[in-house]
Short mmCIF file of C-alpha atoms in Angstrom, two decimals:
data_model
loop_
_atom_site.label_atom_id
_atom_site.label_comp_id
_atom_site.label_asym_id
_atom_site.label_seq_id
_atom_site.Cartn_x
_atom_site.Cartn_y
_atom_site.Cartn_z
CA UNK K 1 -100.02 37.08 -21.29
CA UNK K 2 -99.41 36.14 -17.76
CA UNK K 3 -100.04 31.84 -18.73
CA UNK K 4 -97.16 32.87 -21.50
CA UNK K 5 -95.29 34.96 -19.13
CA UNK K 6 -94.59 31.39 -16.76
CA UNK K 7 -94.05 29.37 -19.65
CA UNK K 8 -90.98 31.46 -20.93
CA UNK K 9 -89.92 31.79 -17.30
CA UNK K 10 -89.99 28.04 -16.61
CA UNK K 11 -87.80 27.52 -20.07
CA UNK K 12 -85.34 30.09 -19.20
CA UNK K 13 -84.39 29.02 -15.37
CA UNK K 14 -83.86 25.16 -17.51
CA UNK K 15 -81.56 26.59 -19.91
CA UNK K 16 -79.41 28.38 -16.44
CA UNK K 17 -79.62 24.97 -15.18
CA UNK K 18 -78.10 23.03 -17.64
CA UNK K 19 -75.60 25.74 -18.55
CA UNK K 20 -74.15 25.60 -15.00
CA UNK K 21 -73.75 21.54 -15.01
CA UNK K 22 -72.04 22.21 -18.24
CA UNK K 23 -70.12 24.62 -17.04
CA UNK K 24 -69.00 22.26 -13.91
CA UNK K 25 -68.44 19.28 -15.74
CA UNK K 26 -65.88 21.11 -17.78
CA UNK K 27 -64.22 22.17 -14.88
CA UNK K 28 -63.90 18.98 -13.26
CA UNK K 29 -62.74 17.57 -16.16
CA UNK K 30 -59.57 20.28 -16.33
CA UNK K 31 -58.79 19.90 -12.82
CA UNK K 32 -55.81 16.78 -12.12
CA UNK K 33 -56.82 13.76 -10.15
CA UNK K 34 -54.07 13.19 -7.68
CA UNK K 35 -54.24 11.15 -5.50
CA UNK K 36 -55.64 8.35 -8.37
CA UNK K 37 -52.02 9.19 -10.33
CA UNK K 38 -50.20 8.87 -7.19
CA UNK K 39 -51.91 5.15 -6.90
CA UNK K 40 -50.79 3.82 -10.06
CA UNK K 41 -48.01 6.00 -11.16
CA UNK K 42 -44.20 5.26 -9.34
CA UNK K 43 -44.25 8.59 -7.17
CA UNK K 44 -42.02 7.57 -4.83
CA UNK K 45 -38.48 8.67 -4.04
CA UNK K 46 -35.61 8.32 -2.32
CA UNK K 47 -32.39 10.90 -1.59
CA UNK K 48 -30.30 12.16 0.77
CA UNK K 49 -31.76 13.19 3.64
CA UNK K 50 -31.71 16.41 5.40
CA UNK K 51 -30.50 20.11 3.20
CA UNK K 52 -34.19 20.85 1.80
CA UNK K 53 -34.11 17.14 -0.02
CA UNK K 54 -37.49 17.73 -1.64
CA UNK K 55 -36.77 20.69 -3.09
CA UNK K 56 -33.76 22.12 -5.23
CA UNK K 57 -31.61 22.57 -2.30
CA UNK K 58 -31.32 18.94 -2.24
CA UNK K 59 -28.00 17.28 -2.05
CA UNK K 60 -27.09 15.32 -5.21
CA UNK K 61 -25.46 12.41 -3.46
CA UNK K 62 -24.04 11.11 -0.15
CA UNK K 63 -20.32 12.21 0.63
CA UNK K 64 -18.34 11.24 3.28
CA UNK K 65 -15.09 11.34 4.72
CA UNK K 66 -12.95 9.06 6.92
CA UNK K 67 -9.68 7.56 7.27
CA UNK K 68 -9.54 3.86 7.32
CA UNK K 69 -10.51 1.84 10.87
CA UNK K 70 -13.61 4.45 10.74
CA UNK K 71 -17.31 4.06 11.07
CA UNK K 72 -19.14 7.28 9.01
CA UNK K 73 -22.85 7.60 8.93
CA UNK K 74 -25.67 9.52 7.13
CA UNK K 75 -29.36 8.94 6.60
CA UNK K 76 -31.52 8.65 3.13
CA UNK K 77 -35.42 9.72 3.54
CA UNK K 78 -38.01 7.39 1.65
CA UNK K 79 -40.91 9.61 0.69
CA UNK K 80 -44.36 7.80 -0.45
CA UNK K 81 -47.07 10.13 -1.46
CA UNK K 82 -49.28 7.61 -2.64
CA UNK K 83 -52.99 7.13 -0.64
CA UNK K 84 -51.25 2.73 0.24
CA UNK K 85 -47.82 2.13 2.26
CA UNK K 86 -44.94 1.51 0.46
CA UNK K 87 -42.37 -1.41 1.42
CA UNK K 88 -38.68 -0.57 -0.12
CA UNK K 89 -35.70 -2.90 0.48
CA UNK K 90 -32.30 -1.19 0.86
CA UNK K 91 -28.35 -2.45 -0.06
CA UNK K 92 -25.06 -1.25 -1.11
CA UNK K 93 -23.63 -1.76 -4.69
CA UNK K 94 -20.52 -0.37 -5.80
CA UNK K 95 -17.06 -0.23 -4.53
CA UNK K 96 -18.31 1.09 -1.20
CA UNK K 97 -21.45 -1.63 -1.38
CA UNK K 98 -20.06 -4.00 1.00
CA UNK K 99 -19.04 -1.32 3.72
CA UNK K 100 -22.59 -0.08 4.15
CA UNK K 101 -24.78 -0.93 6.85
CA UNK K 102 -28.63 0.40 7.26
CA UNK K 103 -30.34 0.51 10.47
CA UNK K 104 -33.18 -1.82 8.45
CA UNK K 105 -33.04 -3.40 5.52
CA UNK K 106 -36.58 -3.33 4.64
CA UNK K 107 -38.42 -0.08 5.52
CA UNK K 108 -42.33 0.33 5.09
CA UNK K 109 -43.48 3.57 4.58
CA UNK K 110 -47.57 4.72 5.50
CA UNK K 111 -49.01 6.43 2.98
CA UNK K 112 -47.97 9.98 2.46
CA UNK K 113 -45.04 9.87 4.79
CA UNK K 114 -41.64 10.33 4.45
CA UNK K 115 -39.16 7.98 6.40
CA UNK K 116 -35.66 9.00 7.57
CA UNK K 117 -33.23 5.71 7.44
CA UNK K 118 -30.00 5.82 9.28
CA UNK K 119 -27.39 4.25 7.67
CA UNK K 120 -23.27 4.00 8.52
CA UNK K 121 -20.18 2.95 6.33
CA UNK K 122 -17.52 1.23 8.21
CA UNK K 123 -14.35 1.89 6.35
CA UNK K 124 -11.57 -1.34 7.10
CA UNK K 125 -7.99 -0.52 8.51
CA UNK K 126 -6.72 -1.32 4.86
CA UNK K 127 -8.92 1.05 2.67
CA UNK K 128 -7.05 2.39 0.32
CA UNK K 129 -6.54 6.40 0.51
CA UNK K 130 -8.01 8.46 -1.93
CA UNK K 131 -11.54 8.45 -3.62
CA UNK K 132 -14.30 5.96 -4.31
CA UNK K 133 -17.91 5.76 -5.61
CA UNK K 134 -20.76 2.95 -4.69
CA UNK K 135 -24.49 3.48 -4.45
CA UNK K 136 -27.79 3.00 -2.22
CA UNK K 137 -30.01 0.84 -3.75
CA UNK K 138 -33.58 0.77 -3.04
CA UNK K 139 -36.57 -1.77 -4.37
CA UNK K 140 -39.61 -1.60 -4.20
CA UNK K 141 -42.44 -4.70 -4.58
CA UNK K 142 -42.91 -4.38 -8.11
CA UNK K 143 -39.66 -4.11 -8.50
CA UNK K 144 -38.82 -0.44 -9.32
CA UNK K 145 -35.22 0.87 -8.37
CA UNK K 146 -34.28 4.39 -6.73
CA UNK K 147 -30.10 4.61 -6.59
CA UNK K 148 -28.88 7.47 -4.02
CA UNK K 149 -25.30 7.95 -5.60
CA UNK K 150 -22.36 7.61 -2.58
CA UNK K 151 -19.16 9.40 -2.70
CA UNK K 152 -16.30 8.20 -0.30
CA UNK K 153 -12.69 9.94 0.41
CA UNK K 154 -10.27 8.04 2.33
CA UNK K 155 -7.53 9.86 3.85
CA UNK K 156 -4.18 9.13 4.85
CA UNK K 157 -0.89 9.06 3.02
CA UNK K 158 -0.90 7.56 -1.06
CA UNK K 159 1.92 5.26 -1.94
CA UNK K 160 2.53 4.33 -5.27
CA UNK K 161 4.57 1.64 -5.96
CA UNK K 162 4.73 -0.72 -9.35
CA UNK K 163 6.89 -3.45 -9.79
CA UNK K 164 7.65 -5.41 -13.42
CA UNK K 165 8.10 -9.29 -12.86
CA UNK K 166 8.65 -12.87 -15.06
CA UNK K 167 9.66 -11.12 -17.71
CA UNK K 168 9.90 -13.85 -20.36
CA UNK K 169 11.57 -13.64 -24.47
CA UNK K 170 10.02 -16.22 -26.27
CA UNK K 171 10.22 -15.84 -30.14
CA UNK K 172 9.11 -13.05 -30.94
CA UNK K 173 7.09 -12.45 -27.87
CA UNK K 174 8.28 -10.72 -24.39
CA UNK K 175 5.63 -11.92 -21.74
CA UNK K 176 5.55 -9.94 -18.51
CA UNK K 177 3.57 -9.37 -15.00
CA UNK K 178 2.56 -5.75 -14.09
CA UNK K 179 1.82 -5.51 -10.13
CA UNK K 180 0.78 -2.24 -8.12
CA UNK K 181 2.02 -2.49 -4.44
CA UNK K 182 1.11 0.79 -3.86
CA UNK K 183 -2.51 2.25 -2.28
CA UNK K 184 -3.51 4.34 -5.08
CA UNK K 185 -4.96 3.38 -8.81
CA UNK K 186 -1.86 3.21 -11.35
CA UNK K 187 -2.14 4.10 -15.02
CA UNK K 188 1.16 2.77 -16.47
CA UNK K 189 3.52 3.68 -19.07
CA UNK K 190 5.70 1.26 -20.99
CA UNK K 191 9.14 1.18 -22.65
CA UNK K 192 10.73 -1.46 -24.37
CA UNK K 193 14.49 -1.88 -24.89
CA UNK K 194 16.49 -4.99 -26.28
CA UNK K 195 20.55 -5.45 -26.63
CA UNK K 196 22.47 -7.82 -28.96
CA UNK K 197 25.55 -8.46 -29.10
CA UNK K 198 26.21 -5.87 -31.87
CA UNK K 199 24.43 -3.33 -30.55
CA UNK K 200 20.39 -2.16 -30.07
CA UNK K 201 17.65 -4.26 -31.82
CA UNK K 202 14.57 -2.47 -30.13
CA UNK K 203 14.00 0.45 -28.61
CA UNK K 204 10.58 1.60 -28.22
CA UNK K 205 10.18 5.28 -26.21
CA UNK K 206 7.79 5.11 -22.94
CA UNK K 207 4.30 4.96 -24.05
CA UNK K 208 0.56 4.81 -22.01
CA UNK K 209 -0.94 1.44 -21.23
CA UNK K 210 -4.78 0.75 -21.63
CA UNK K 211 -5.58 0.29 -18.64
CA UNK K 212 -5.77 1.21 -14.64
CA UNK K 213 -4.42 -1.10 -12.22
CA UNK K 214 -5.91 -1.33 -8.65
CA UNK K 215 -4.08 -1.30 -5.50
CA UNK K 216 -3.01 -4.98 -5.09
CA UNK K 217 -3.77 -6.03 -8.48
CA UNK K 218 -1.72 -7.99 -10.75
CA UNK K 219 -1.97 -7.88 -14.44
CA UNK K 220 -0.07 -9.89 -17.54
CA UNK K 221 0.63 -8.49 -20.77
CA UNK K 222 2.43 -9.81 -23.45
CA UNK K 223 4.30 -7.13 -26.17
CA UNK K 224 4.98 -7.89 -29.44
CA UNK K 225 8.57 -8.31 -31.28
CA UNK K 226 7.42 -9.49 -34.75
CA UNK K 227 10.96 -8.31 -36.14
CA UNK K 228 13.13 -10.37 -33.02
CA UNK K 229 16.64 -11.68 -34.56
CA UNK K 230 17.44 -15.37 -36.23
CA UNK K 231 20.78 -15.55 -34.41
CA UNK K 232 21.99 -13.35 -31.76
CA UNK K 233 22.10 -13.01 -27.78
CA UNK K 234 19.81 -10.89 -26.44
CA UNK K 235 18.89 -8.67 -23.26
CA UNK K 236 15.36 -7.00 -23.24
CA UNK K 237 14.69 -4.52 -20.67
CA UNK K 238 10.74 -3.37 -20.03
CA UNK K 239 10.81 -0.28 -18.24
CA UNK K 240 7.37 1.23 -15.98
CA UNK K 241 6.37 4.08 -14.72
CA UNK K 242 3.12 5.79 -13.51
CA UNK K 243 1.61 8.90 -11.42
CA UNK K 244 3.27 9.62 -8.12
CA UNK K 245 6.48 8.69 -8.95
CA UNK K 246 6.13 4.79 -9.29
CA UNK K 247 8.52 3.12 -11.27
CA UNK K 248 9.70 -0.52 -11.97
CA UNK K 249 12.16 -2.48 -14.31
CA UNK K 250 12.48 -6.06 -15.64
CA UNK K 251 15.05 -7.83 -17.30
CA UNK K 252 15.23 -11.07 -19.29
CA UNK K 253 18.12 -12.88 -21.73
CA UNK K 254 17.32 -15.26 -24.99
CA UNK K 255 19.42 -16.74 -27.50
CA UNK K 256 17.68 -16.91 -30.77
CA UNK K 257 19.43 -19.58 -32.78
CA UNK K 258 18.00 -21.00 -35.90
CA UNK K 259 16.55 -24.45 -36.11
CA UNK K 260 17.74 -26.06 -38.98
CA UNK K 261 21.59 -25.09 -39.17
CA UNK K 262 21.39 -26.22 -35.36
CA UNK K 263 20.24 -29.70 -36.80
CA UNK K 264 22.82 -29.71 -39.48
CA UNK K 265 25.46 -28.69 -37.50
CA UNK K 266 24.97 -31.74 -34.84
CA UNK K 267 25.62 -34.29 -38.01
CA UNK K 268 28.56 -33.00 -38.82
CA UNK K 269 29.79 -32.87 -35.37
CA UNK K 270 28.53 -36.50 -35.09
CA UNK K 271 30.39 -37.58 -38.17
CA UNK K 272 33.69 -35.51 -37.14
CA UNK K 273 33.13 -37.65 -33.73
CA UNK K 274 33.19 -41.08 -35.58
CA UNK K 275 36.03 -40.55 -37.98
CA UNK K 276 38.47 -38.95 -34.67
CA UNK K 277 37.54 -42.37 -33.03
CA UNK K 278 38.42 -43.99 -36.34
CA UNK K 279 41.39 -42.67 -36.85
CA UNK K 280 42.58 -42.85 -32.84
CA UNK K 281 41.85 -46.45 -32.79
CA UNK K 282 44.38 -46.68 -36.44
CA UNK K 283 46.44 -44.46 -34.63
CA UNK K 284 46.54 -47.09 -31.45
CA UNK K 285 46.71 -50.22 -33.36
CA UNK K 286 49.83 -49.32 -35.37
CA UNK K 287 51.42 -48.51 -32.28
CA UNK K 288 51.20 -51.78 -30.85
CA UNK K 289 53.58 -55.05 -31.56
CA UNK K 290 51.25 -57.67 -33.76
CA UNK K 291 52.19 -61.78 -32.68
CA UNK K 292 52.81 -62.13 -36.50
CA UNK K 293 55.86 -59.98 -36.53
CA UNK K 294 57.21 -61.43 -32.96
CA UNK K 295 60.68 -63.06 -33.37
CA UNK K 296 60.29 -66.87 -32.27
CA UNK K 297 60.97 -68.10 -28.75
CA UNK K 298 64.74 -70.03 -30.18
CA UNK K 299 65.94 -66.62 -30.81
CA UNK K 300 65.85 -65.53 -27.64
CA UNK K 301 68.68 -65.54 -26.08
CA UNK K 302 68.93 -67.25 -22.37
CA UNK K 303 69.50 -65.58 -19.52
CA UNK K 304 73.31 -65.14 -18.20
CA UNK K 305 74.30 -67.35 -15.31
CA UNK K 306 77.07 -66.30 -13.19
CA UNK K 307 78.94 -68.50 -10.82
CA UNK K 308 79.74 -68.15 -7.10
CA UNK K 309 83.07 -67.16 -7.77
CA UNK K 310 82.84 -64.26 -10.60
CA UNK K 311 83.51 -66.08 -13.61
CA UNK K 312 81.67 -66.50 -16.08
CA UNK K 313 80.71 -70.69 -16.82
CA UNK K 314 81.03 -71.78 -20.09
CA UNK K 315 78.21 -72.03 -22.27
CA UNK K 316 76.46 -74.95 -22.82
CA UNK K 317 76.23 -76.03 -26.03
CA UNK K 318 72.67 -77.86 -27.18
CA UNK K 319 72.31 -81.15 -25.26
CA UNK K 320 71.14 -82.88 -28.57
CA UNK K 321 74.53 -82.69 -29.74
CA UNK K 322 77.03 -82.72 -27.09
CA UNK K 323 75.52 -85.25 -25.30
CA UNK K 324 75.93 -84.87 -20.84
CA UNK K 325 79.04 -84.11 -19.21
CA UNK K 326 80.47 -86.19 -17.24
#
């Protein structure tokens, strides 16, 4: 009894031994690997800095504020939780891209640090008030974006202004130029209005354009007429107007004659040309003496010669018959 006694003892302490490595294994197994994910997985981030900005406190984007001849500035943190440094390039894109500015370009982060980068906006003396959008971009080496989203509000007083110019009728097209000399984006609306000489051909209410036109920007449009007149004079008047009380008017005159009656209508001008020069040069001729119809030079009587003393000398007779006198 005792020789089986330390047999069964020996089995049972195996039997604890391998349930316990089981037991670990299986535990290792559930527990995550971190710091192997955080090598080959993209963990890193980048956001605004400062206002809890790893946790849900964080602030969605950068927003600043400024009127124009103004420098604003702000800072983004890199964070790299990864166990190898992290090397991130930073630039603007967007309509406030080419304003930004970072205090480095390329940052390097160590391992498991998060970097604070100062960055500023310089806003020119001719922004244009009002809002704007642009974004932080930053690469990494294997060429993996973060974007940090940028919201910009310019102050100072908007201007809107629009102007219509070189209006133009040809057939039935009416060619145009929209520009906005205001500071603020435009969103024009459009009427259309054309005059003949018997009254209104085209009248089209005010109506929204597809598009938005910048501060400074210049756009041209073309509307269509495919009904325009064969023969008349006419005026057309385009008529804009947009938020903020912008509004702008353009004028243009065309003659719409038809082709082929033009064409016609030169002949017979032509040939009513030729036959009034026909008949003026009749008209002249018959007017004027012909030689045949001159009477001859012996019928013309000589001139009267008058003596010294008043009277009248007799008249000579033809010398071929009276011979001289003596």
């Amino acid at each position: 009894m005792p020789v089986l006694s330390g047999l069964y003892g020996q089995h049972g302490r195996g039997a604890a031994a391998v349930l316990t490595a089981a037991l670990i294994a299986l535990l290792l197994a559930l527990l995550p690997a971190p710091a192997a994910a955080a090598d080959e997985g993209p963990g890193w981030t980048v956001r605004p800095a400062g206002g809890g900005s790893a946790g849900r406190d964080a602030r969605p984007y950068v927003y600043l504020e400024g009127v124009p001849d103004s420098v604003l500035q702000d800072r983004i943190s890199v964070t790299n939780p990864a166990r190898t440094p992290l090397t991130v390039r930073l630039r603007g894109d967007g309509r406030a891209g080419p304003w930004l500015r970072f205090a480095a370009r390329t940052v390097t982060v160590p391992a498991r640090t998060r970097a604070d980068v100062p960055f500023a906006l310089a806003l020119p003396g001719n922004a244009t008030p009002g809002d704007l959008a642009g974004e932080i971009v930053a690469t990494a080496g294997g060429g993996a974006e973060r974007r940090v989203p940028v919201r910009v509000r310019v102050g100072g007083p908007a201007l809107a202004a629009l102007t219509v110019e070189d209006v133009e009728v040809s057939g039935g097209t009416v060619r145009y130029a929209l520009v906005n000399r205001g500071n603020t984006p435009l969103r024009p609306r459009l009427a259309v209005r054309a005059d003949g000489v018997f009254g209104v051909l085209l009248d089209r209410p005010e109506r929204p354009l597809p598009l938005e036109l910048a501060p400074g920007r210049r756009v041209e449009l073309t509307e269509p007429w495919p009904d325009a007149p064969a023969l008349d004079s006419v005026t057309v008047r385009l008529r804009v107007a947009a938020e903020g009380g912008a509004r702008g008017e353009g004028v243009a005159s065309a003659a719409y004659v038809p082709m082929a009656p033009v064409a016609g209508g030169g002949l017979l001008l032509g040939a009513l040309a030729v036959l009034g020069t026909g008949a003026y040069r009749r008209r002249r001729t018959r007017g004027e003496p012909q030689a045949s119809t001159l009477p001859p030079a012996s019928a013309i009587p000589a001139p009267a010669v008058v003596a010294e003393d008043g009277r009248s000398p007799r008249h000579p007779g033809p010398l071929a018959r009276t011979g001289a006198e003596s």
